[in-house]
Coordinates of C-alpha atoms and ligand atoms in Angstrom, one line a residue:
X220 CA 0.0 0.0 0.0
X221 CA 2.6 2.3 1.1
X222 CA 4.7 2.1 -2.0
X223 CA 1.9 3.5 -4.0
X224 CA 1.8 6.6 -2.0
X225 CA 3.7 10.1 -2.9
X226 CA 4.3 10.6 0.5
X227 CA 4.9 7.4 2.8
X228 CA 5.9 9.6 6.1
X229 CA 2.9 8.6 8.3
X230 CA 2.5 4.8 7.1
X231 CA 6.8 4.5 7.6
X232 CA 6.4 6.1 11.1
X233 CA 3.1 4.1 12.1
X234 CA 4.8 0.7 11.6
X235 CA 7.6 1.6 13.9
X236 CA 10.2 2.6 10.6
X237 CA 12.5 5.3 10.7
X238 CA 11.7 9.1 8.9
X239 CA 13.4 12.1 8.3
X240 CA 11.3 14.2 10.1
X241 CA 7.9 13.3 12.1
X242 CA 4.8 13.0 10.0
X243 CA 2.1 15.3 11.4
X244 CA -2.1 14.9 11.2
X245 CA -4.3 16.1 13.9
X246 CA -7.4 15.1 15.3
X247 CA -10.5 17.0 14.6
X248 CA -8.1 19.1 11.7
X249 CA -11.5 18.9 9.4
X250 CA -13.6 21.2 11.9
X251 CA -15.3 24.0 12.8
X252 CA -11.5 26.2 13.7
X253 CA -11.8 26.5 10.0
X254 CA -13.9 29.1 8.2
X255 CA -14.1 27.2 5.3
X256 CA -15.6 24.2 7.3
X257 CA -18.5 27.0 8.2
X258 CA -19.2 27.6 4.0
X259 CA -20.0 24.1 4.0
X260 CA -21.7 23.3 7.6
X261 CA -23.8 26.8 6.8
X262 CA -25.5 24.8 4.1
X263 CA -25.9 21.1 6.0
X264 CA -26.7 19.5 8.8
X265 CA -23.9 17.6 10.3
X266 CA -25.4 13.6 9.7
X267 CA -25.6 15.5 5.8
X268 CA -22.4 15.9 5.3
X269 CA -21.5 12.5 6.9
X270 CA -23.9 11.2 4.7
X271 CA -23.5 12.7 1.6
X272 CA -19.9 11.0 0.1
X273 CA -19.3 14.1 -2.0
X274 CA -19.8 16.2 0.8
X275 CA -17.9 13.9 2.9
X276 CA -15.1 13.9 0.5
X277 CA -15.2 17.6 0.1
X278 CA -14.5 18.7 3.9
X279 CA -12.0 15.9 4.3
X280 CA -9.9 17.7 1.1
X281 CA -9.9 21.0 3.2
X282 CA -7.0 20.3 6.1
X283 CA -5.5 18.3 2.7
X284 CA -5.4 21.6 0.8
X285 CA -5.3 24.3 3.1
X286 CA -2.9 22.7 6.0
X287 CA -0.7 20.3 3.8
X288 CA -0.8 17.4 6.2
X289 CA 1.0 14.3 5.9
X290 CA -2.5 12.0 6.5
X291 CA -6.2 12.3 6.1
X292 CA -9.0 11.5 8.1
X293 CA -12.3 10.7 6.8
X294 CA -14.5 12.6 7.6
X295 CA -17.4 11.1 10.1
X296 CA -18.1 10.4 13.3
X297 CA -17.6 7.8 16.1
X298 CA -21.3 7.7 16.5
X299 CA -22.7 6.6 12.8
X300 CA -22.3 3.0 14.4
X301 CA -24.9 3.5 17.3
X302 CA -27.1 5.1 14.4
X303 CA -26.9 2.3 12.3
X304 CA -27.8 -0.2 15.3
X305 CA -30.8 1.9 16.0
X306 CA -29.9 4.7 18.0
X307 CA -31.6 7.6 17.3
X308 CA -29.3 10.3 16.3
X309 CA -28.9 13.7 16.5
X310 CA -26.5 16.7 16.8
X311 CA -27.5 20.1 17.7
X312 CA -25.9 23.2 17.4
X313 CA -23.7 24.1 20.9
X314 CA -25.0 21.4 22.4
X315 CA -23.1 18.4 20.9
X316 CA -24.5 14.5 20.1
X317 CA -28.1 13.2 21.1
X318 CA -29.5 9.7 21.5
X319 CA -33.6 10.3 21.8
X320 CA -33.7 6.7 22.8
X321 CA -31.2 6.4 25.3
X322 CA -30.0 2.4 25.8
X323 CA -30.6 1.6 29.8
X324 CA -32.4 -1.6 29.6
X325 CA -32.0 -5.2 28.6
X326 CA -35.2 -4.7 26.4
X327 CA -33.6 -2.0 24.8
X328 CA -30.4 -3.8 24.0
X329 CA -32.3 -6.3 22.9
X330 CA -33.5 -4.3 20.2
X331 CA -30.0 -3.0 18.6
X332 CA -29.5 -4.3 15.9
X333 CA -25.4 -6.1 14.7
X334 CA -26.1 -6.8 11.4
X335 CA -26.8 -2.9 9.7
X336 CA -23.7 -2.9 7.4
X337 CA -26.0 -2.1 4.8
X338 CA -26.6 1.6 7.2
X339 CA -23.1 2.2 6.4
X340 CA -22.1 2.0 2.8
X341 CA -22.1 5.8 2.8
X342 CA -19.3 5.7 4.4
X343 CA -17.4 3.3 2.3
X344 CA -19.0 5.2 -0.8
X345 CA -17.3 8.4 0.8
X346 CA -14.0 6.4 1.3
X347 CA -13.6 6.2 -2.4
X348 CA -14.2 9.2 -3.6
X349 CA -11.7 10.6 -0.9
X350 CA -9.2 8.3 -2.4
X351 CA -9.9 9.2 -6.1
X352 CA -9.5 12.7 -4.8
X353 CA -6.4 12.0 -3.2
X354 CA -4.8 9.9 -5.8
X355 CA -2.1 8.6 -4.2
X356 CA -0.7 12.5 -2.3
X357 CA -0.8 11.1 1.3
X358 CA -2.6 8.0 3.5
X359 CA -6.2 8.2 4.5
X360 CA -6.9 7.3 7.8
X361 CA -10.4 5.4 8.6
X362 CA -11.7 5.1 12.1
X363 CA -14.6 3.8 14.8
X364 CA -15.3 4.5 18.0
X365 CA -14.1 1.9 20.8
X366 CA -17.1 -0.1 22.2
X367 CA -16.8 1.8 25.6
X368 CA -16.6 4.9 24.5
X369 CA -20.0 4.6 22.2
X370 CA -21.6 2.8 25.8
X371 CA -21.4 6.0 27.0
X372 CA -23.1 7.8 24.8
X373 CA -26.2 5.2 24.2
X374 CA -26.2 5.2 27.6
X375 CA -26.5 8.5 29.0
X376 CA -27.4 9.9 25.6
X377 CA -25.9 12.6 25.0
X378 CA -22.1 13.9 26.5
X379 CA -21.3 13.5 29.7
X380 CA -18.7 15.1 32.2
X381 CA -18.9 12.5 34.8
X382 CA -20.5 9.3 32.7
X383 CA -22.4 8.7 36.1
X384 CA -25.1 6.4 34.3
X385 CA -22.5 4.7 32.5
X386 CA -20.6 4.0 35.2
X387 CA -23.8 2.9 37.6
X388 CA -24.5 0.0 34.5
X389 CA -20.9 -1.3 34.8
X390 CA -21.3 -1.2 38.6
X391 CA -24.5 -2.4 39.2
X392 CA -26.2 -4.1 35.6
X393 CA -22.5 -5.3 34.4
X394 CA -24.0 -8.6 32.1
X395 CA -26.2 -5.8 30.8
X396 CA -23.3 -3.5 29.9
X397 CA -21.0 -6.4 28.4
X398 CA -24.0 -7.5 26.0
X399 CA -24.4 -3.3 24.9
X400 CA -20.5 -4.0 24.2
X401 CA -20.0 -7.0 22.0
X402 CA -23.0 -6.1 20.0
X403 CA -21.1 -2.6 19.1
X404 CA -17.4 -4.4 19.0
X405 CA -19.2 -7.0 16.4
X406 CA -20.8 -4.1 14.2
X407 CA -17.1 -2.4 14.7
X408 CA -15.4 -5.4 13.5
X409 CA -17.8 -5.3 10.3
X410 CA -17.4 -1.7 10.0
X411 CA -13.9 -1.6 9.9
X412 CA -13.3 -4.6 7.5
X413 CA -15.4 -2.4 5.3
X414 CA -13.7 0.5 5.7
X415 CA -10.7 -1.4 4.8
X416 CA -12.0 -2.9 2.1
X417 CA -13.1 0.9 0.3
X418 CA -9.4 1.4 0.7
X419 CA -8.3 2.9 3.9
X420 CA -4.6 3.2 4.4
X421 CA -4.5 3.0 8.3
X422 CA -7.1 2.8 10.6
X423 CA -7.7 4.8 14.1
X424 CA -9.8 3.2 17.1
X425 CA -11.1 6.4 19.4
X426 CA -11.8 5.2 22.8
X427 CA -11.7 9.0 23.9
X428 CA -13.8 8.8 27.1
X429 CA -11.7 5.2 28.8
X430 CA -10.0 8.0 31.1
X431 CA -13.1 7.8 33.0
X432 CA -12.4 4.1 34.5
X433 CA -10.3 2.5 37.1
X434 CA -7.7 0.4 35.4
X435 CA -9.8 -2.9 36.7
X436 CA -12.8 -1.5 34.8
X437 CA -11.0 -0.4 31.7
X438 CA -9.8 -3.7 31.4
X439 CA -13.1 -5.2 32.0
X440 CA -15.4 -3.0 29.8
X441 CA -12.5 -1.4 27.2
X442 CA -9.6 -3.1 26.9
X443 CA -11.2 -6.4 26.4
X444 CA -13.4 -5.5 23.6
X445 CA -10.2 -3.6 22.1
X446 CA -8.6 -6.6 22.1
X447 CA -11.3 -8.1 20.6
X448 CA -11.4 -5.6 17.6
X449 CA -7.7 -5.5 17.0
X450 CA -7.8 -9.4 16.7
X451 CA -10.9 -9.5 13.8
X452 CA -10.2 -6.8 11.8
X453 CA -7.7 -7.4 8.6
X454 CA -4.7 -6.2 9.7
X455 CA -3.3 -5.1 6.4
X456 CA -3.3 -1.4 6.8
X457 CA -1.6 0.4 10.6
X458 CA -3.8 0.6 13.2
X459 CA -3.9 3.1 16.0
X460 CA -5.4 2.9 19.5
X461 CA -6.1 6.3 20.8
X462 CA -7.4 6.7 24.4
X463 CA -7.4 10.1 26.6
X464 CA -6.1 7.8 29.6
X465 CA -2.9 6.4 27.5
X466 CA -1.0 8.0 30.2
X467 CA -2.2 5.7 32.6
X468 CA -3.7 2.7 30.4
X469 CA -0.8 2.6 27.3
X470 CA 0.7 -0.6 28.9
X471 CA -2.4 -2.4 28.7
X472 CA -3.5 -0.7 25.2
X473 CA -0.3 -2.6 23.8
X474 CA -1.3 -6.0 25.0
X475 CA -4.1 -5.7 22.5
X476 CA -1.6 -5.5 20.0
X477 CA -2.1 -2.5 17.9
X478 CA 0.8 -0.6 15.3
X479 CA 0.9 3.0 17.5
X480 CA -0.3 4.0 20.8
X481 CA -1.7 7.5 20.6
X482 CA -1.0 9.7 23.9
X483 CA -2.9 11.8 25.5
X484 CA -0.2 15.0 27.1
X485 CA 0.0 13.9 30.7
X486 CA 2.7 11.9 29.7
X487 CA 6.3 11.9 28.7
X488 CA 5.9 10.7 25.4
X489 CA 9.7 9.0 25.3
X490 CA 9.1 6.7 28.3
X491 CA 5.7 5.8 27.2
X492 CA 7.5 4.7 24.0
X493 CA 10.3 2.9 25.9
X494 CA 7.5 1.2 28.0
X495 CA 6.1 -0.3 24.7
X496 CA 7.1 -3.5 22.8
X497 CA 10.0 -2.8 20.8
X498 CA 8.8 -1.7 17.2
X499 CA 5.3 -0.5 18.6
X500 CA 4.8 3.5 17.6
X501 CA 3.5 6.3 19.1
X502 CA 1.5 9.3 18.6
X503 CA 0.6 12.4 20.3
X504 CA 0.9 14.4 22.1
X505 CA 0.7 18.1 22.2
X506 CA -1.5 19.9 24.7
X507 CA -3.9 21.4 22.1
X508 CA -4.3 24.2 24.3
X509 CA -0.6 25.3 23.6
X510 CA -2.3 26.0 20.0
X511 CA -4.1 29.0 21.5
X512 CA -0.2 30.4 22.6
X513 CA 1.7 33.0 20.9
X514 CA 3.5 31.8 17.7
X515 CA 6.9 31.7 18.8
X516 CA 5.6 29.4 22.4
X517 CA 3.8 27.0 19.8
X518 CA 7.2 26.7 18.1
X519 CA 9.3 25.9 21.1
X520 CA 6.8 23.3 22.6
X521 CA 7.0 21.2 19.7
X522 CA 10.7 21.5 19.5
X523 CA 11.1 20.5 22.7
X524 CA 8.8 17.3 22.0
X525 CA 10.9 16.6 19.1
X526 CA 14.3 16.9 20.8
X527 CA 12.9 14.3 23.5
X528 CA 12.0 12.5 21.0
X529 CA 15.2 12.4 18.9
X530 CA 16.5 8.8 18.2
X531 CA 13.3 7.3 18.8
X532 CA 11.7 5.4 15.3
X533 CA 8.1 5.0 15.4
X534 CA 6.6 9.0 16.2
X535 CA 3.7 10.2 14.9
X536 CA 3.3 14.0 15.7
X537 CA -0.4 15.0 16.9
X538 CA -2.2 16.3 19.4
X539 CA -3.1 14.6 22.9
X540 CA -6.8 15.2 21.7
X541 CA -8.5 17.5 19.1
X542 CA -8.3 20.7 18.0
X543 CA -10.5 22.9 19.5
X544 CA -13.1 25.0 17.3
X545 CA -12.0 28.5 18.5
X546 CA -8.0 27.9 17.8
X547 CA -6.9 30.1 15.1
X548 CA -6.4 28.7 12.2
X549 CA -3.3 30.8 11.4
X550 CA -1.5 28.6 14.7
X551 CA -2.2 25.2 13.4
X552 CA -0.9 26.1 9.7
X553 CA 2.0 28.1 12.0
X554 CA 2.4 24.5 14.2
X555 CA 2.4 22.2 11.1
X556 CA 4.7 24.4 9.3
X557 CA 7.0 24.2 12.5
X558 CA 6.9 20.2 12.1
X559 CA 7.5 20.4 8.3
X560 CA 10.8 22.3 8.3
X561 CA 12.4 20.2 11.2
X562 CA 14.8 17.7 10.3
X563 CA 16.4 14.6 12.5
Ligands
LIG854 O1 -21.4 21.0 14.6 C1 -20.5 20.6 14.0 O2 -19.9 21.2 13.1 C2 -20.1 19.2 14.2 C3 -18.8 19.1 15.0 C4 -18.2 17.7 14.8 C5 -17.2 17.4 13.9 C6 -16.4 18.3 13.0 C7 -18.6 16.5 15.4 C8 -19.7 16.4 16.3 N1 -17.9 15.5 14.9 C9 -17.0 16.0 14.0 C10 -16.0 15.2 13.2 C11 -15.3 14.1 13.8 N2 -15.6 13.5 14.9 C12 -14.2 13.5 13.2 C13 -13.7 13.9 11.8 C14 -12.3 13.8 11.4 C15 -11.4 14.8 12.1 O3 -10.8 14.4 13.1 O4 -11.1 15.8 11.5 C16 -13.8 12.5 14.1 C17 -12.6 11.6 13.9 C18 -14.7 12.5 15.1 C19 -14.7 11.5 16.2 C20 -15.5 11.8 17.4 N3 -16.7 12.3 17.6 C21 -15.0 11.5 18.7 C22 -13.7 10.9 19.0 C23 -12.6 11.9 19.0 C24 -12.6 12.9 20.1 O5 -12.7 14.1 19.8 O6 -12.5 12.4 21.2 C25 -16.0 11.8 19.6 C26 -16.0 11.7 21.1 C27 -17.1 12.3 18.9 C28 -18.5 12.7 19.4 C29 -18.8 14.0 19.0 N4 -19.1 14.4 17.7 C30 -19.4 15.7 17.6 C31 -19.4 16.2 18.9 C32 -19.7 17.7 19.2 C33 -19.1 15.2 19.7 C34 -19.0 15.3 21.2 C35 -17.8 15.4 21.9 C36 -18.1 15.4 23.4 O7 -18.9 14.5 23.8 O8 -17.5 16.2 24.1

């Protein structure tokens, strides 16, 4: 796959391989910090342009076009999964994702439904048109949401700060919570393969909200199903594991065997990648917030992440989580630009 690719710098990097400088995406870098996200969300609802593979295609170009990244991320959402398995979905303006039919009963999970591929060709329809669009400039990264971190949202229905009703299922319903969870790590599984199979060139699994459990209960209700995943899907194409918790929780993430360990910024990213398996990767891990800095501070921060990092094969430069929609977009061109001219 790689050697069809212009530029190989994220796919070398993600399978543990040595580059001349770090390869640099970020997450949420197709988003609302960009005015020419607003041109197109001004027009669509959010599930639209999900939905609509031209539209799809169109907003993942812009970080493509505008930022000159070294990887593409479809553009999505975790959540199309628990749409397609009968949640009922919907995102409104300042307020985030909602679930009208919140998941809090056996009854209810009962009802979801595993086998809804057929929900989610859009997405594979969107896949190839990105890639005819790309033609071969840089990798396109797929991605799903980790079983746990979709719970959380069927469950409490929309965000959630504290994930208290989550957290009260895996406490005191936990059969109920582990049958939510291998329904969604079995439509995952199916998801992926198809996302793999439109022609994804690496594949990211979010499991954003597992910094909310004890390490007994991430291994319990996350890393299990994780594992799970990582073992089903066709591992032709890198996979990453991304978790706000990797501080804490990267030791166990690499028993489930992924190609790169995203990581949150709580942690020194060089002894997290001395902790892993030799060859493993890792990404991360800017504090985004160090995006809303003068220029010059977003320069050194990086710098000094790359100096510690110096020697080390196997980096991936991101953030520890996404970009927020009020950073200017003149600091993440500024940031990526930083990355760009840096040289080993
Ligand atoms: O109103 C709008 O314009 C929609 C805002 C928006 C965007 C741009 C949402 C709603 N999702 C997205 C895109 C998105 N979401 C991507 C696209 C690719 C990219 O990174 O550029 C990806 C990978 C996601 C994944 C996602 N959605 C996650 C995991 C990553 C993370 O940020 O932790 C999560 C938790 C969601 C849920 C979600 N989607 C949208 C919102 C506002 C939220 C809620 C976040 C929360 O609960 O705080």
């Amino acid at each position: 796959m790689s050697t069809t690719l212009q530029n190989d710098l994220f796919i070398r990097a993600a399978l543990g391989q040595q580059t001349e400088r770090p390869p640099v995406w970020m997450m949420r870098q197709a988003g609302r910090f960009m005015p020419e996200y607003w041109e197109i969300k001004n027009k669509y609802s959010f599930l639209e342009m999900c939905k609509t593979p031209e539209i799809a295609a169109d907003v993942t170009m812009l970080p493509v076009d505008l930022l000159d990244i070294d990887a593409a991320i479809l553009f999505s959402d975790i959540l199309v999964t628990a749409e397609a398995m009968g949640g009922d979905l919907s995102f409104e303006q300042g307020v985030g994702p909602r679930f009208a039919n919140p998941v809090r009963s056996m009854a209810a999970a009962d009802q979801l439904a595993t086998d809804c591929l057929d929900k989610l060709q859009y997405v594979a329809d969107a896949i190839r048109v990105i890639q005819q669009r790309l033609n071969g400039r840089i990798p396109l990264i797929g991605f799903a949401g980790a079983p746990f971190t979709i719970l959380s949202y069927l469950v409490e229905g929309a965000s959630s700060k504290d994930f208290k009703l989550t957290k009260l299922m895996l406490n005191n319903e936990p059969a109920l919570a582990h049958k939510i969870l291998q329904k969604i790590a079995d439509v995952t599984v199916d998801y992926l393969n198809m996302q793999i199979d439109a022609g994804v060139n690496a594949i990211q699994l979010f499991d954003s909200w597992a910094l909310a459990l004890s390490w007994n209960d991430y291994k319990e209700f996350s890393h299990q199903y994780n594992t799970y995943i990582l073992s089903k899907i066709k591992r032709t194409v890198p996979v990453i594991s991304f978790c706000k918790g990797s501080s804490v929780f990267a030791p166990i993430m690499a028993e489930a065997n992924p190609d790169v360990v995203s990581v949150d910024w709580n942690a020194d990213l060089k002894n997290i990648k001395q902790a892993l398996p030799s060859g493993m990767a890792v990404q991360g891990n800017l504090d985004p917030f160090v995006l809303y800095a003068d220029k010059k501070v977003i320069e050194t921060k990086i710098l000094q992440l790359f100096e510690r990092m110096r020697g080390e094969n196997g980096f991936i430069f991101n953030l520890g989580h996404g970009i927020m929609p009020d950073i200017p977009f003149d600091n993440v061109k500024h940031a990526i630009d930083v990355v760009k001219g840096f040289r080993y």
